[in-house]
Coordinates of N, CA and C in Angstrom, one line a residue:
M1 N 50.7 73.0 3.5 CA 49.6 72.5 3.7 C 49.7 72.1 5.1
D2 N 51.3 71.7 5.3 CA 51.9 71.3 6.8 C 51.7 72.4 7.6
R3 N 52.2 73.4 7.4 CA 52.3 74.7 7.9 C 50.8 75.2 8.5
N4 N 49.6 75.3 7.8 CA 48.6 75.9 8.2 C 48.0 74.8 8.7
I5 N 48.3 73.1 8.8 CA 47.6 72.1 9.6 C 48.0 72.5 11.1
H6 N 49.1 72.8 11.2 CA 49.6 72.8 12.7 C 49.3 73.9 13.2
I7 N 49.2 74.8 12.2 CA 48.7 76.6 13.2 C 47.1 76.0 13.6
A8 N 46.4 75.4 13.0 CA 45.0 75.2 13.1 C 45.0 74.2 14.3
L9 N 46.0 72.9 14.1 CA 45.7 71.9 15.6 C 46.2 72.9 16.7
N10 N 47.4 73.6 16.5 CA 48.0 74.4 17.9 C 46.6 75.2 18.5
S11 N 45.8 75.6 17.1 CA 44.7 76.4 17.7 C 43.7 75.8 18.1
M12 N 43.5 74.4 17.8 CA 42.9 73.6 18.6 C 42.9 72.9 20.0
R13 N 44.3 73.0 20.3 CA 44.6 72.6 21.6 C 44.3 73.5 22.4
N14 N 44.7 75.0 22.0 CA 44.7 76.1 23.0 C 43.0 76.2 23.2
I15 N 42.0 75.9 22.5 CA 40.7 75.8 22.5 C 40.0 74.8 23.5
S16 N 40.4 73.7 23.3 CA 40.3 72.4 24.4 C 41.0 73.0 25.7
S17 N 42.1 73.4 25.8 CA 42.6 74.0 27.1 C 41.5 75.1 27.9
D18 N 41.4 75.6 26.9 CA 40.2 77.0 27.5 C 39.1 76.5 28.0
L19 N 38.6 75.6 27.5 CA 36.7 74.7 27.6 C 37.1 73.9 28.9
T20 N 38.4 73.4 29.1 CA 39.0 72.6 30.1 C 38.2 73.5 31.8
V21 N 39.4 74.7 31.4 CA 39.4 75.7 32.0 C 37.8 76.2 32.8
N22 N 37.1 76.5 31.6 CA 35.2 77.5 32.0 C 35.0 76.1 32.5
S23 N 35.0 74.6 32.0 CA 34.5 73.9 32.9 C 34.7 73.3 34.2
Q24 N 35.8 73.6 34.7 CA 36.0 73.6 36.3 C 35.6 74.6 36.7
N25 N 35.6 76.0 36.3 CA 34.7 77.2 37.2 C 33.3 76.6 37.2
M26 N 32.6 76.3 36.3 CA 31.3 75.9 36.0 C 31.2 74.8 37.3
A27 N 31.8 73.9 37.5 CA 32.0 72.6 38.4 C 31.8 73.1 39.8
N28 N 32.5 74.3 40.0 CA 32.9 75.1 41.1 C 31.9 75.8 41.4
V29 N 31.3 76.2 40.9 CA 30.2 77.3 41.0 C 29.6 77.5 42.3
N30 N 29.4 76.4 43.1 CA 28.3 76.2 44.4 C 29.5 76.0 45.5
V31 N 30.8 76.1 45.2 CA 31.8 75.9 46.2 C 32.4 77.3 46.9
P32 N 31.7 77.5 48.1 CA 32.7 78.5 48.9 C 33.6 79.0 48.7
G33 N 33.8 80.2 48.4 CA 35.0 81.0 48.2 C 35.8 80.9 47.3
Y34 N 35.4 80.4 46.4 CA 36.0 79.6 45.0 C 36.4 80.6 44.1
R35 N 37.7 80.7 44.1 CA 38.3 82.1 43.1 C 38.3 81.1 41.3
A36 N 37.8 82.1 40.3 CA 37.4 81.3 39.1 C 38.5 81.2 38.4
D37 N 38.9 80.1 38.0 CA 40.3 80.0 37.3 C 40.1 80.9 35.5
L38 N 41.2 81.5 35.5 CA 41.5 82.7 34.0 C 42.1 81.7 33.0
V39 N 42.2 81.8 32.0 CA 42.8 81.1 31.0 C 44.1 81.1 30.9
V40 N 44.6 80.0 30.7 CA 45.9 79.7 31.1 C 46.9 80.7 30.1
T41 N 47.7 80.9 31.0 CA 49.1 81.6 30.2 C 49.8 80.7 29.1
R42 N 50.0 81.1 28.1 CA 50.6 80.5 27.2 C 52.2 81.3 27.1
E43 N 53.3 80.3 26.2 CA 54.6 81.1 25.9 C 54.9 80.7 24.6
A44 N 55.3 81.4 23.2 CA 55.9 81.2 22.7 C 57.1 80.2 22.4
Q45 N 57.4 78.6 21.7 CA 58.6 78.2 22.1 C 58.4 77.8 20.5
A46 N 59.9 77.8 20.2 CA 60.1 77.4 18.9 C 60.7 75.7 19.0
L47 N 59.7 75.0 18.0 CA 59.8 73.9 17.8 C 60.9 73.1 16.9
Q48 N 61.7 74.1 16.3 CA 62.9 73.9 15.2 C 63.1 75.3 14.6
S49 N 64.3 75.5 14.4 CA 64.8 76.9 14.0 C 65.9 76.7 12.9
F50 N 65.6 76.5 11.6 CA 66.4 76.9 10.8 C 66.5 77.9 9.9
D51 N 65.6 78.6 9.2 CA 65.6 79.6 8.7 C 64.3 80.3 8.8
E52 N 64.2 81.9 8.3 CA 63.1 82.3 8.0 C 61.8 81.8 7.5
F53 N 61.9 80.9 6.8 CA 61.0 79.9 5.9 C 60.7 79.2 6.5
R54 N 61.3 78.2 7.5 CA 61.0 76.6 7.9 C 60.7 77.1 9.0
S55 N 61.6 77.9 9.8 CA 60.8 78.1 11.4 C 59.7 77.4 11.8
R56 N 59.4 77.0 13.0 CA 58.1 76.6 13.5 C 58.0 76.8 14.8
V57 N 57.1 77.6 15.0 CA 56.7 77.9 16.6 C 55.3 77.6 16.9
F58 N 55.3 76.9 18.3 CA 53.8 76.8 19.0 C 54.0 77.4 20.3
S59 N 52.5 77.6 21.0 CA 52.6 77.8 22.3 C 52.4 76.7 23.5
R60 N 53.1 77.0 24.4 CA 53.1 76.3 25.4 C 52.7 76.8 26.8
Q61 N 51.7 75.5 27.1 CA 51.0 76.7 28.7 C 52.0 76.6 29.4
G62 N 51.9 77.8 30.1 CA 52.6 78.1 31.2 C 52.2 77.5 32.6
K63 N 53.5 77.7 33.6 CA 53.5 77.1 34.8 C 52.5 77.9 35.9
G64 N 51.0 77.4 36.5 CA 50.8 77.8 37.4 C 49.7 78.0 36.8
T65 N 48.4 78.5 37.4 CA 47.3 78.9 36.9 C 46.6 79.9 37.7
L66 N 46.3 81.2 36.3 CA 46.1 82.4 37.2 C 44.4 82.3 37.7
F67 N 44.2 83.3 38.5 CA 42.8 83.3 38.8 C 42.4 84.4 39.4
S68 N 41.1 84.8 39.2 CA 40.4 86.0 39.4 C 40.0 86.1 40.9
A69 N 40.3 87.4 41.6 CA 40.8 87.7 42.9 C 39.7 88.7 43.0
E70 N 38.6 88.7 42.2 CA 37.4 89.3 42.5 C 36.5 88.6 43.7
Q71 N 36.4 89.7 44.8 CA 35.5 88.9 45.9 C 33.6 88.4 45.3
G72 N 33.4 87.3 46.1 CA 32.3 86.9 45.7 C 31.3 87.4 46.7
A73 N 30.1 87.1 46.6 CA 29.0 87.7 47.4 C 29.0 87.1 48.6
M74 N 28.7 87.7 49.5 CA 28.8 87.7 51.1 C 27.1 86.7 51.2
Q75 N 26.9 85.7 51.6 CA 26.0 85.2 52.4 C 25.7 85.1 53.8
N76 N 24.9 85.6 54.6 CA 24.5 85.4 55.9 C 23.7 84.3 56.4
T77 N 24.6 83.1 56.6 CA 23.9 82.0 57.3 C 23.8 82.0 58.6
G78 N 24.3 82.6 59.3 CA 24.0 83.0 60.8 C 24.6 81.3 61.3
E79 N 25.5 80.5 60.9 CA 26.0 79.3 61.6 C 27.3 79.3 62.2
P80 N 27.6 79.4 63.7 CA 28.7 79.5 64.1 C 30.0 79.3 63.6
M81 N 30.2 78.0 62.7 CA 31.3 77.6 62.1 C 31.9 78.0 60.7
D82 N 30.8 79.2 60.5 CA 30.8 79.6 59.2 C 31.9 80.9 59.3
A83 N 32.9 81.1 58.1 CA 33.4 82.3 58.1 C 33.8 83.2 56.7
A84 N 33.7 83.9 56.7 CA 34.1 85.1 55.2 C 35.2 85.7 55.3
I85 N 35.9 86.2 55.0 CA 36.9 87.5 55.0 C 36.6 88.4 53.9
R86 N 36.4 89.4 54.8 CA 35.8 90.5 54.1 C 36.8 91.6 53.5
G87 N 36.8 91.5 52.2 CA 38.0 92.0 51.4 C 39.1 91.0 51.2
E88 N 40.5 92.2 50.7 CA 41.6 91.0 50.7 C 41.8 90.1 51.7
G89 N 42.6 89.3 51.8 CA 43.0 88.6 52.5 C 42.7 86.8 52.5
Y90 N 43.4 85.9 53.0 CA 43.4 84.7 52.7 C 43.3 83.8 54.1
F91 N 43.0 82.6 54.4 CA 42.9 81.9 55.1 C 44.2 80.9 55.2
M92 N 44.8 80.3 56.0 CA 46.3 79.6 56.2 C 45.5 78.2 56.1
I93 N 46.0 77.2 55.2 CA 45.2 76.1 55.3 C 46.4 74.8 55.2
A94 N 46.5 73.6 55.8 CA 47.0 72.3 55.5 C 45.8 71.5 54.6
P95 N 46.4 71.6 52.7 CA 45.2 70.7 52.3 C 45.2 69.4 53.1
A96 N 43.9 68.5 52.5 CA 43.8 67.3 52.9 C 44.4 66.5 51.8
T97 N 44.9 66.7 51.0 CA 46.0 66.1 49.9 C 47.0 66.1 50.2
G98 N 47.7 66.5 51.3 CA 49.1 66.4 51.6 C 49.6 67.9 50.7
G99 N 50.6 67.9 51.2 CA 51.5 69.1 50.2 C 51.8 70.3 51.1
D100 N 52.7 71.2 50.7 CA 52.7 72.1 51.5 C 51.7 73.2 51.8
P101 N 51.7 73.9 53.0 CA 50.5 75.1 53.5 C 50.0 75.6 52.3
A102 N 48.6 75.7 52.0 CA 48.0 77.0 51.1 C 47.5 78.0 51.6
L103 N 46.8 78.7 50.7 CA 46.0 79.9 50.7 C 44.6 79.5 50.3
S104 N 43.4 80.0 51.4 CA 42.1 79.9 51.0 C 41.2 80.8 51.3
R105 N 40.4 80.4 50.2 CA 39.2 81.7 50.8 C 37.8 81.0 51.6
R106 N 37.7 79.7 51.3 CA 36.8 78.8 52.1 C 36.5 79.1 53.2
G107 N 35.3 79.5 53.6 CA 35.1 79.3 55.4 C 33.7 78.4 55.8
D108 N 33.6 77.0 54.9 CA 32.6 76.5 55.6 C 33.0 75.7 56.6
F109 N 33.7 76.1 57.8 CA 34.6 75.2 58.6 C 33.4 74.0 59.5
G110 N 34.1 73.3 59.9 CA 33.7 72.2 61.1 C 34.7 71.7 61.7
F111 N 34.0 70.3 62.3 CA 35.3 69.2 63.3 C 35.5 68.1 62.3
D112 N 36.4 67.9 62.2 CA 36.6 66.1 62.1 C 37.0 65.4 63.2
S113 N 37.1 63.7 63.2 CA 36.8 63.2 64.4 C 37.6 63.9 65.9
E114 N 38.6 64.2 65.2 CA 39.8 64.7 66.3 C 39.7 66.2 66.8
R115 N 38.6 66.5 66.2 CA 38.4 68.0 66.8 C 39.2 69.1 66.4
F116 N 39.8 68.5 65.2 CA 40.4 69.7 64.4 C 39.7 70.6 63.4
I117 N 39.8 71.7 63.1 CA 38.7 72.5 62.6 C 39.0 72.1 60.9
I118 N 38.4 71.8 60.1 CA 38.7 71.6 58.7 C 37.4 72.2 57.9
D119 N 38.1 72.7 56.9 CA 36.9 73.1 55.8 C 36.0 72.4 55.0
G120 N 35.1 72.4 53.7 CA 34.3 71.6 53.3 C 35.0 70.4 52.6
A121 N 36.2 70.8 52.1 CA 37.2 69.9 51.3 C 38.0 69.5 52.5
G122 N 38.3 69.3 53.7 CA 38.6 68.1 54.9 C 40.0 68.7 54.9
S123 N 40.4 70.2 54.4 CA 41.7 71.3 54.7 C 41.9 71.7 56.1
R124 N 42.9 71.0 56.8 CA 42.8 71.7 58.0 C 43.2 72.9 58.5
L125 N 42.6 74.1 59.0 CA 42.7 75.4 59.5 C 44.1 75.5 59.9
L126 N 45.2 76.4 60.1 CA 46.1 76.9 60.3 C 46.2 77.8 61.4
D127 N 46.8 77.7 62.8 CA 47.1 79.2 63.7 C 48.1 80.0 63.2
T128 N 48.5 80.7 64.1 CA 49.5 81.5 63.9 C 50.8 81.1 63.8
D129 N 50.9 79.9 64.6 CA 51.9 79.2 64.3 C 52.4 78.0 63.7
M130 N 51.5 78.3 62.5 CA 51.2 76.9 61.3 C 50.8 76.0 61.4
N131 N 49.9 75.9 62.7 CA 50.1 74.7 63.4 C 48.1 74.1 63.0
P132 N 47.8 73.0 63.0 CA 46.5 73.1 62.7 C 45.7 73.4 64.6
I133 N 44.2 74.0 63.8 CA 43.7 74.0 65.3 C 42.9 73.2 65.4
Q134 N 43.0 72.8 67.1 CA 41.9 71.8 67.4 C 41.4 72.4 68.9
L135 N 40.0 72.2 68.8 CA 39.4 72.7 70.0 C 38.9 71.8 70.9
P136 N 38.7 71.8 72.0 CA 37.8 71.1 72.7 C 36.1 71.0 72.7
E137 N 35.5 70.2 73.3 CA 34.0 70.3 72.8 C 33.6 71.9 74.1
A138 N 32.9 72.4 73.4 CA 32.5 73.7 74.2 C 31.1 73.9 73.7
R139 N 30.5 75.1 74.6 CA 28.9 75.2 74.5 C 29.3 76.3 73.5
R140 N 30.2 77.5 73.6 CA 29.9 78.6 72.0 C 31.5 78.5 71.8
I141 N 31.6 79.1 70.7 CA 32.8 79.7 69.9 C 32.3 80.7 69.3
V142 N 33.2 81.6 69.4 CA 33.7 83.1 69.0 C 34.7 83.4 68.1
V143 N 34.5 83.5 67.0 CA 35.4 84.0 66.6 C 35.5 85.7 65.9
E144 N 36.8 86.3 66.8 CA 37.0 88.0 66.7 C 37.1 88.1 65.3
E145 N 37.2 89.2 64.9 CA 37.5 89.8 63.4 C 38.6 89.7 62.9
T146 N 39.6 89.8 63.9 CA 41.2 89.5 63.9 C 41.4 88.0 63.9
G147 N 40.8 87.2 63.6 CA 40.6 86.1 63.7 C 41.2 85.0 65.3
Q148 N 40.9 85.9 66.4 CA 41.0 85.1 67.9 C 39.8 84.5 67.9
I149 N 40.0 83.6 68.6 CA 39.2 82.6 68.7 C 38.6 82.4 70.6
Q150 N 37.7 82.6 70.9 CA 37.5 82.3 72.5 C 36.1 81.7 72.2
V151 N 36.4 80.8 73.6 CA 35.7 79.3 73.9 C 35.3 79.4 75.2
E152 N 33.8 79.2 75.1 CA 32.9 79.4 76.3 C 32.7 77.6 76.8
L153 N 33.5 77.0 77.6 CA 33.7 75.4 77.9 C 32.9 75.0 78.7
F154 N 32.1 73.7 78.1 CA 31.1 73.4 79.0 C 31.7 73.6 80.8
G155 N 30.8 73.6 81.5 CA 30.4 73.5 83.0 C 31.4 75.0 83.7
A156 N 31.8 75.7 82.7 CA 32.0 77.0 83.3 C 30.9 78.1 83.3
P157 N 31.2 79.2 83.9 CA 29.6 79.9 84.1 C 29.6 80.3 83.0
E158 N 28.4 80.7 82.7 CA 27.8 81.0 81.3 C 28.4 82.5 81.2
G159 N 28.7 83.0 79.5 CA 29.4 83.9 79.8 C 31.0 84.4 79.6
T160 N 32.0 83.1 80.3 CA 33.2 83.2 80.5 C 33.8 82.4 79.2
F161 N 34.3 83.1 78.7 CA 35.6 82.6 77.5 C 36.9 82.5 78.2
V162 N 37.0 81.5 77.3 CA 38.7 81.7 77.3 C 39.5 81.5 75.9
P163 N 40.3 82.0 76.2 CA 41.2 82.4 74.8 C 41.6 80.7 74.1
G164 N 41.7 81.0 72.6 CA 41.4 79.6 72.0 C 43.3 80.2 71.4
P165 N 43.2 79.3 70.2 CA 44.5 79.9 69.0 C 43.7 80.9 68.0
I166 N 44.6 81.8 67.3 CA 44.5 82.8 66.6 C 44.6 82.1 65.1
I167 N 43.4 82.1 64.5 CA 43.2 81.8 63.2 C 44.1 82.6 62.0
A168 N 45.1 81.8 61.4 CA 46.3 82.7 60.6 C 45.7 83.0 59.5
T169 N 45.8 84.7 59.0 CA 45.2 85.0 58.2 C 46.7 85.9 57.5
T170 N 46.1 86.4 55.6 CA 47.4 86.9 55.2 C 46.5 87.7 54.1
S171 N 47.4 88.9 54.1 CA 46.8 89.6 53.1 C 47.4 89.4 51.8
A172 N 48.6 88.6 52.1 CA 49.6 88.4 50.8 C 49.8 89.8 50.1
A173 N 49.6 90.6 50.4 CA 50.2 92.3 49.3 C 51.6 91.9 48.9
D174 N 51.5 92.1 47.4 CA 53.1 92.0 47.0 C 53.4 91.0 46.5
V175 N 52.4 89.7 46.6 CA 53.2 88.3 46.8 C 52.1 88.1 45.3
K176 N 53.0 87.7 44.3 CA 51.9 87.0 42.7 C 51.7 85.8 43.1
L177 N 50.4 85.0 43.1 CA 49.8 84.3 43.5 C 49.5 83.2 42.3
S178 N 49.3 82.3 42.4 CA 49.0 80.8 41.3 C 48.2 80.1 42.1
K179 N 47.7 79.1 41.1 CA 46.8 78.2 41.7 C 48.1 76.7 41.5
S180 N 48.2 76.0 42.4 CA 49.3 74.8 42.0 C 48.6 73.5 41.3
I181 N 49.5 72.6 40.7 CA 49.2 71.5 40.5 C 47.7 70.9 41.2
D182 N 48.0 71.1 42.3 CA 46.6 70.5 43.0 C 45.7 71.3 43.7
S183 N 45.3 72.3 42.5 CA 44.3 73.5 43.0 C 44.5 74.8 44.0
H184 N 45.4 74.1 44.7 CA 45.3 75.4 45.6 C 46.2 76.1 45.5
I185 N 45.8 77.4 45.9 CA 46.6 79.0 46.4 C 48.0 79.0 46.8
R186 N 49.0 79.1 46.0 CA 50.2 79.6 46.7 C 51.2 80.5 45.8
P187 N 52.4 80.8 46.5 CA 53.3 82.1 45.6 C 53.4 81.0 44.3
S188 N 53.6 81.9 43.2 CA 53.6 81.2 42.0 C 55.5 81.2 41.7
N189 N 56.1 81.9 42.4 CA 57.7 81.6 41.8 C 58.0 80.3 43.2
G190 N 57.2 79.7 43.8 CA 57.4 78.8 44.2 C 58.0 78.7 45.7
D191 N 58.2 80.1 46.0 CA 58.7 80.5 48.0 C 57.1 80.2 48.9
P192 N 58.0 80.0 49.9 CA 56.8 79.9 51.1 C 55.9 80.7 51.2
L193 N 54.7 80.3 51.5 CA 53.6 81.6 52.0 C 54.1 82.5 52.9
P194 N 53.6 83.5 52.5 CA 54.3 84.6 53.2 C 53.6 84.4 54.9
E195 N 54.3 85.3 55.7 CA 54.4 85.5 57.1 C 52.9 85.7 57.5
P196 N 52.2 85.2 58.7 CA 50.9 85.6 59.1 C 50.9 87.0 59.3
D197 N 49.8 88.1 58.6 CA 50.0 89.5 59.4 C 48.5 89.9 60.1
Q198 N 47.6 88.9 60.0 CA 46.3 89.4 60.7 C 45.7 90.1 60.1
R199 N 45.6 90.7 59.1 CA 45.3 92.2 58.4 C 43.9 91.6 57.7
A200 N 43.5 90.7 57.4 CA 42.2 90.5 57.0 C 41.2 90.2 58.1
R201 N 39.9 90.9 57.6 CA 39.2 90.9 58.6 C 37.9 90.0 58.5
I202 N 37.8 89.1 59.7 CA 36.8 88.1 59.4 C 35.5 88.0 60.1
S203 N 34.4 87.8 59.0 CA 32.9 88.1 59.9 C 32.3 86.6 59.9
Q204 N 32.4 86.3 61.2 CA 31.8 85.1 62.1 C 29.7 84.9 61.6
G205 N 29.9 83.3 60.7 CA 28.3 83.5 60.4 C 28.1 83.9 59.3
F206 N 29.1 84.3 58.2 CA 28.9 84.4 56.8 C 29.9 83.6 56.2
L207 N 29.4 83.2 54.7 CA 29.9 82.6 53.9 C 30.2 83.1 52.6
E208 N 31.3 83.1 51.9 CA 31.8 84.0 50.8 C 31.3 82.8 49.9
S209 N 30.3 83.2 48.8 CA 29.9 82.4 47.8 C 31.1 82.1 46.4
S210 N 31.2 81.5 45.7 CA 32.1 81.4 44.2 C 31.9 82.9 43.8
N211 N 33.2 83.1 42.8 CA 32.9 84.2 42.1 C 32.6 84.1 40.8
V212 N 32.6 82.8 40.4 CA 32.2 82.3 38.8 C 31.2 82.7 38.9
N213 N 31.2 83.5 37.1 CA 29.8 84.5 36.5 C 29.0 83.1 35.6
T214 N 28.1 82.5 36.1 CA 27.8 81.5 35.0 C 27.2 82.0 33.7
I215 N 27.0 83.1 33.5 CA 26.7 83.6 32.2 C 27.2 84.0 31.4
T216 N 28.5 84.5 31.6 CA 29.8 84.5 31.1 C 30.4 83.5 30.7
A217 N 30.4 82.5 31.8 CA 30.9 80.9 31.5 C 30.4 80.5 30.2
L218 N 29.0 80.4 30.2 CA 28.0 79.8 29.4 C 28.9 80.3 28.4
V219 N 28.5 82.0 28.0 CA 28.7 82.5 26.5 C 30.7 82.1 26.4
K220 N 31.4 81.8 26.7 CA 32.9 81.4 27.0 C 32.4 80.1 26.0
N221 N 31.7 79.4 26.6 CA 31.7 78.2 26.2 C 31.2 77.9 24.6
I222 N 30.1 78.5 24.2 CA 29.8 78.8 23.0 C 30.9 79.2 22.1
E223 N 31.4 80.4 22.6 CA 32.3 81.1 21.8 C 33.6 80.2 21.2
S224 N 34.0 79.5 22.2 CA 35.0 78.4 22.4 C 34.7 76.9 21.2
Q225 N 33.6 76.7 21.3 CA 32.7 75.9 20.7 C 33.1 76.2 18.8
R226 N 32.9 77.7 18.8 CA 32.6 78.2 17.6 C 34.0 78.3 16.9
K227 N 35.0 78.7 17.6 CA 36.4 78.6 17.1 C 36.6 77.0 16.9
F228 N 36.2 75.9 17.5 CA 36.8 75.0 17.2 C 36.5 74.1 16.2
E229 N 35.2 74.8 15.8 CA 34.9 74.4 14.7 C 34.9 75.1 13.4
M230 N 35.9 76.4 13.5 CA 36.3 76.9 12.9 C 37.7 76.3 12.4
S231 N 38.6 76.1 13.3 CA 39.8 75.6 13.1 C 39.5 74.0 12.5
V232 N 38.8 73.0 12.6 CA 38.2 72.3 11.7 C 38.2 72.7 10.1
K233 N 37.0 73.3 10.0 CA 37.4 73.8 8.7 C 38.3 74.1 8.0
F234 N 39.1 74.8 8.6 CA 40.6 75.5 8.5 C 41.4 74.2 7.5
I235 N 41.3 73.4 8.5 CA 42.2 71.9 8.1 C 41.7 71.5 6.8
S236 N 40.1 71.2 6.7 CA 39.5 70.8 5.7 C 39.9 71.7 4.4
L237 N 39.9 73.1 4.6 CA 40.6 74.0 3.6 C 41.7 74.1 2.6
A238 N 42.8 73.4 4.3 CA 43.9 73.3 3.4 C 44.2 72.6 2.7
Q239 N 43.7 70.9 3.4 CA 43.4 69.9 2.5 C 43.0 70.1 1.0
E240 N 42.1 71.1 1.1 CA 41.8 71.0 -0.3 C 42.5 72.3 -1.4
I241 N 43.2 73.0 -0.6 CA 44.2 73.7 -1.5 C 45.6 73.1 -1.6
D242 N 45.9 72.0 -0.8 CA 46.8 71.0 -1.3 C 46.7 70.4 -2.4
E243 N 45.3 69.8 -2.7 CA 45.2 68.8 -3.4 C 45.0 69.6 -4.9
G244 N 44.4 71.1 -4.7 CA 44.4 71.7 -5.9 C 45.5 72.1 -6.3
T245 N 47.1 72.5 -5.4 CA 48.3 73.1 -6.2 C 49.1 71.8 -6.5
S246 N 48.5 70.2 -6.2 CA 49.1 69.1 -6.5 C 48.8 68.9 -8.0
R247 N 47.3 69.2 -8.2 CA 46.8 69.1 -9.6 C 47.7 69.9 -10.7
I248 N 47.5 71.5 -9.9 CA 48.3 72.1 -11.0 C 49.4 72.0 -11.2
M249 N 50.7 71.2 -10.3 CA 51.7 71.0 -10.5 C 52.2 69.7 -11.6
R250 N 51.1 68.8 -11.2 CA 51.1 67.3 -12.3 C 51.9 67.7 -13.4
L251 N 52.7 67.1 -14.2 CA 52.7 67.3 -15.4 C 51.7 66.5 -16.7
P252 N 51.9 67.1 -17.8 CA 50.8 66.4 -18.5 C 51.4 64.7 -18.8
Q253 N 50.2 64.1 -19.0 CA 50.6 62.7 -19.8 C 51.5 62.2 -20.8

């Protein structure tokens, strides 16, 4: 019974973790550029190792969270501060919650009170020198596909643009990425971010939607709930087997 119960409890814990991941995806279905989390990686670990009959193995959640790199749908918003990356690539940001710089696909940009460019979560957009981008008041802002910002200042002749900072982007080629504990994308081995290579192509006036598939997420929720119920029944069955074995083994009075 002991072995059967631990198998069922371990399965229930894994199912609960999968449900959490799926719920997180569904909660962010409307976040621009959101990358859907995948089922967490697990590693087999030995709790105790005695012999071939008494060793106990359980699964442990691996470090980092894998995510789907599939591109979301492109939406034409016409807003000058909206930007989306076509194909592969990431913006480089300084997270609003602090910590090391990270990668992002979120392009719903705006300004904070100090005129720093921030995304919808409050993270600051970085330039190729890894500094937050700050712009003056301007009549018009144009973002080229390479990330170069052109600014038409108030008081300047119409159509006269001044070059501004360059938005840092990277293709992150040959770099294994995962989501850190703060949900931001970074190299999975703990290395610093790759250098900006400006290979990504930016479309101004567009937003990339989340790549979460709501139908798939709902189906996964139903499947996980049924598996959880089966594990509960398995525990009850193990108890019945153990009680039946005890009655058989009991000596006659």
